[in-house]
mmCIF file of C-alpha atoms in Angstrom:
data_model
loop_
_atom_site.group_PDB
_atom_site.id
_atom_site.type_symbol
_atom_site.label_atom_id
_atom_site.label_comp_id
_atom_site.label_asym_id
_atom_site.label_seq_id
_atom_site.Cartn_x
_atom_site.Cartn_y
_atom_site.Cartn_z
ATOM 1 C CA UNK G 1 55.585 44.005 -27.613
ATOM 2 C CA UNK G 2 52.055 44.166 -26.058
ATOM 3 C CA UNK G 3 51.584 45.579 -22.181
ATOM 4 C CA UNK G 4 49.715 43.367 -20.552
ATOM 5 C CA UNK G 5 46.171 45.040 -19.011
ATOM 6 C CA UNK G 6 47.269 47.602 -16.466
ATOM 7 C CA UNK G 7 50.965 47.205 -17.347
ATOM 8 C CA UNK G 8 50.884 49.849 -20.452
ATOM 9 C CA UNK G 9 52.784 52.992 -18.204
ATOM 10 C CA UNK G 10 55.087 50.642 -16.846
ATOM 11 C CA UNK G 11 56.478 49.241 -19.787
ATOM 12 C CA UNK G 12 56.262 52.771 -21.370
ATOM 13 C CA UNK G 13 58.339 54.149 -18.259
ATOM 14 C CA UNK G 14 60.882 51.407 -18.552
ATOM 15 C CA UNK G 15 60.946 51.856 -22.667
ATOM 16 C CA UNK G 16 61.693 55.704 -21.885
ATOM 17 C CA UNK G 17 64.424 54.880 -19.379
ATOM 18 C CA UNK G 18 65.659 52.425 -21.823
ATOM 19 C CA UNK G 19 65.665 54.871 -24.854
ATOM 20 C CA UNK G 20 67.480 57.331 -22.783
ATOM 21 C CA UNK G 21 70.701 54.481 -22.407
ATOM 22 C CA UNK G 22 70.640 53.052 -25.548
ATOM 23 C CA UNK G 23 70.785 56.500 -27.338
ATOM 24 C CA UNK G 24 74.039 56.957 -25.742
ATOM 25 C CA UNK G 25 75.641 53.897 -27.145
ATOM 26 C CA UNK G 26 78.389 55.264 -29.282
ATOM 27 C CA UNK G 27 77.326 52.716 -32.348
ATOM 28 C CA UNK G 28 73.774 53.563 -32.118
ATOM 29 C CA UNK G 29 71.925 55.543 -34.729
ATOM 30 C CA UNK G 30 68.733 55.671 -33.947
ATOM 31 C CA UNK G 31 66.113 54.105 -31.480
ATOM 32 C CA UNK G 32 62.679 55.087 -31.229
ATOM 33 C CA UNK G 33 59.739 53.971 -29.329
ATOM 34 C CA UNK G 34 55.969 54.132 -30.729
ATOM 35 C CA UNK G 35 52.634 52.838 -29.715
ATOM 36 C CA UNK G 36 49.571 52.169 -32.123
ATOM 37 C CA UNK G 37 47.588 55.157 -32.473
ATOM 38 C CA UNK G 38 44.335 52.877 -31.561
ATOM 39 C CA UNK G 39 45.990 50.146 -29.569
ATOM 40 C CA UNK G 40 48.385 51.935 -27.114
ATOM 41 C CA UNK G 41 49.083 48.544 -25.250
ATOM 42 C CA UNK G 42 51.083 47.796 -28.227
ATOM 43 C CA UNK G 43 54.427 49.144 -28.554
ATOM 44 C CA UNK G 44 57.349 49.576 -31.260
ATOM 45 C CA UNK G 45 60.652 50.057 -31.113
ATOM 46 C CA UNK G 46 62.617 51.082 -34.117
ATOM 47 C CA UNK G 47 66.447 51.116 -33.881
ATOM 48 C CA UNK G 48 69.363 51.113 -35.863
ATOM 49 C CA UNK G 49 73.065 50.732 -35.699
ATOM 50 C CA UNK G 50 76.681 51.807 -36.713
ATOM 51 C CA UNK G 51 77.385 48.083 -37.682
ATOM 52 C CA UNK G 52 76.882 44.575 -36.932
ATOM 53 C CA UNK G 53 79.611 45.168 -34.032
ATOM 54 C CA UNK G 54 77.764 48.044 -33.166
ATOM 55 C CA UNK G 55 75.029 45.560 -32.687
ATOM 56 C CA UNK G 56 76.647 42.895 -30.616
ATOM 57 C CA UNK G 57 77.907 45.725 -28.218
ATOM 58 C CA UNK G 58 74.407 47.103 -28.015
ATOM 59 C CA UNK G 59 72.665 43.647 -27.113
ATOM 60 C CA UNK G 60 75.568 42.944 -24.593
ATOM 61 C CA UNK G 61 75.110 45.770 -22.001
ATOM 62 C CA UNK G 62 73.755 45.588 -18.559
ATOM 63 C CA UNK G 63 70.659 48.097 -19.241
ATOM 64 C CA UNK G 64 69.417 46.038 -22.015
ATOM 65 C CA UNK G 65 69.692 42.555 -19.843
ATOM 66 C CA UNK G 66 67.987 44.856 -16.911
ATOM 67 C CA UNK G 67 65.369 45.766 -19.377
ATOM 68 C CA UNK G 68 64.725 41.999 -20.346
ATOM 69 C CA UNK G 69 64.394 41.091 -17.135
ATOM 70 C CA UNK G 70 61.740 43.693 -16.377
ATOM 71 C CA UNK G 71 59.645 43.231 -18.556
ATOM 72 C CA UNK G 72 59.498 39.334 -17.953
ATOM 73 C CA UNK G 73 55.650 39.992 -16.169
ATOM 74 C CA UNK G 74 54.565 42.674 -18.149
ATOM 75 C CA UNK G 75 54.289 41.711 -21.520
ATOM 76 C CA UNK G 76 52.821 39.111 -23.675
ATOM 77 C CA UNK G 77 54.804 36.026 -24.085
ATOM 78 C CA UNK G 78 57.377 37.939 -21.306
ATOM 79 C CA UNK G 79 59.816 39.518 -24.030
ATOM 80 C CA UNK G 80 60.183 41.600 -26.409
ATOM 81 C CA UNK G 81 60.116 39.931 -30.328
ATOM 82 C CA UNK G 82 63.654 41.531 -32.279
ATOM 83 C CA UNK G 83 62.959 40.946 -36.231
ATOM 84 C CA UNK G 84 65.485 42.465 -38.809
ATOM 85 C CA UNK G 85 64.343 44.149 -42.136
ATOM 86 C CA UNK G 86 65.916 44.706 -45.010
ATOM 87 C CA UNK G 87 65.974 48.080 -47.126
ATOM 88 C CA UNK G 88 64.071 47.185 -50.847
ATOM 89 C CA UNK G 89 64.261 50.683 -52.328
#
């Protein structure tokens, strides 16, 4: 997701806060938050979990939808883009 101009602490306050809840999910494995080294508007959040359950749980809870909501005016296109990758070697 890309801060919008003057919006890049914010969202990196609210990732941090985020990161903090989501690391104490008992199905989550890992979630990490990066910026571009020479874009630091744009941000990157890698996470991972137990299972697909895991999963569900994880996009269900009340600091996630808080989250969403916050970020609404802050970011281009007002949310955060979720792709899935899959492991090739």
């Amino acid at each position: 997701m890309k801060a919008l101009p003057g919006h890049r602490e914010k969202v990196a306050s609210l990732l941090t806060a985020l990161a903090e809840n989501v690391r104490a999910e008992p199905g989550c494995v890992r979630f990490v938050v990066y910026t571009l080294e020479d874009e630091p508007d744009l941000f990157h959040v890698e996470e991972s979990y137990r299972d697909e359950a895991a999963f569900k749980a994880h996009m269900g809870t009340e600091h996630g939808r808080v989250f969403n909501k916050a970020i609404e005016t802050l970011v281009e296109g007002g949310a955060s883009r979720v792709v899935f990758l899959k492991g090739v070697a």
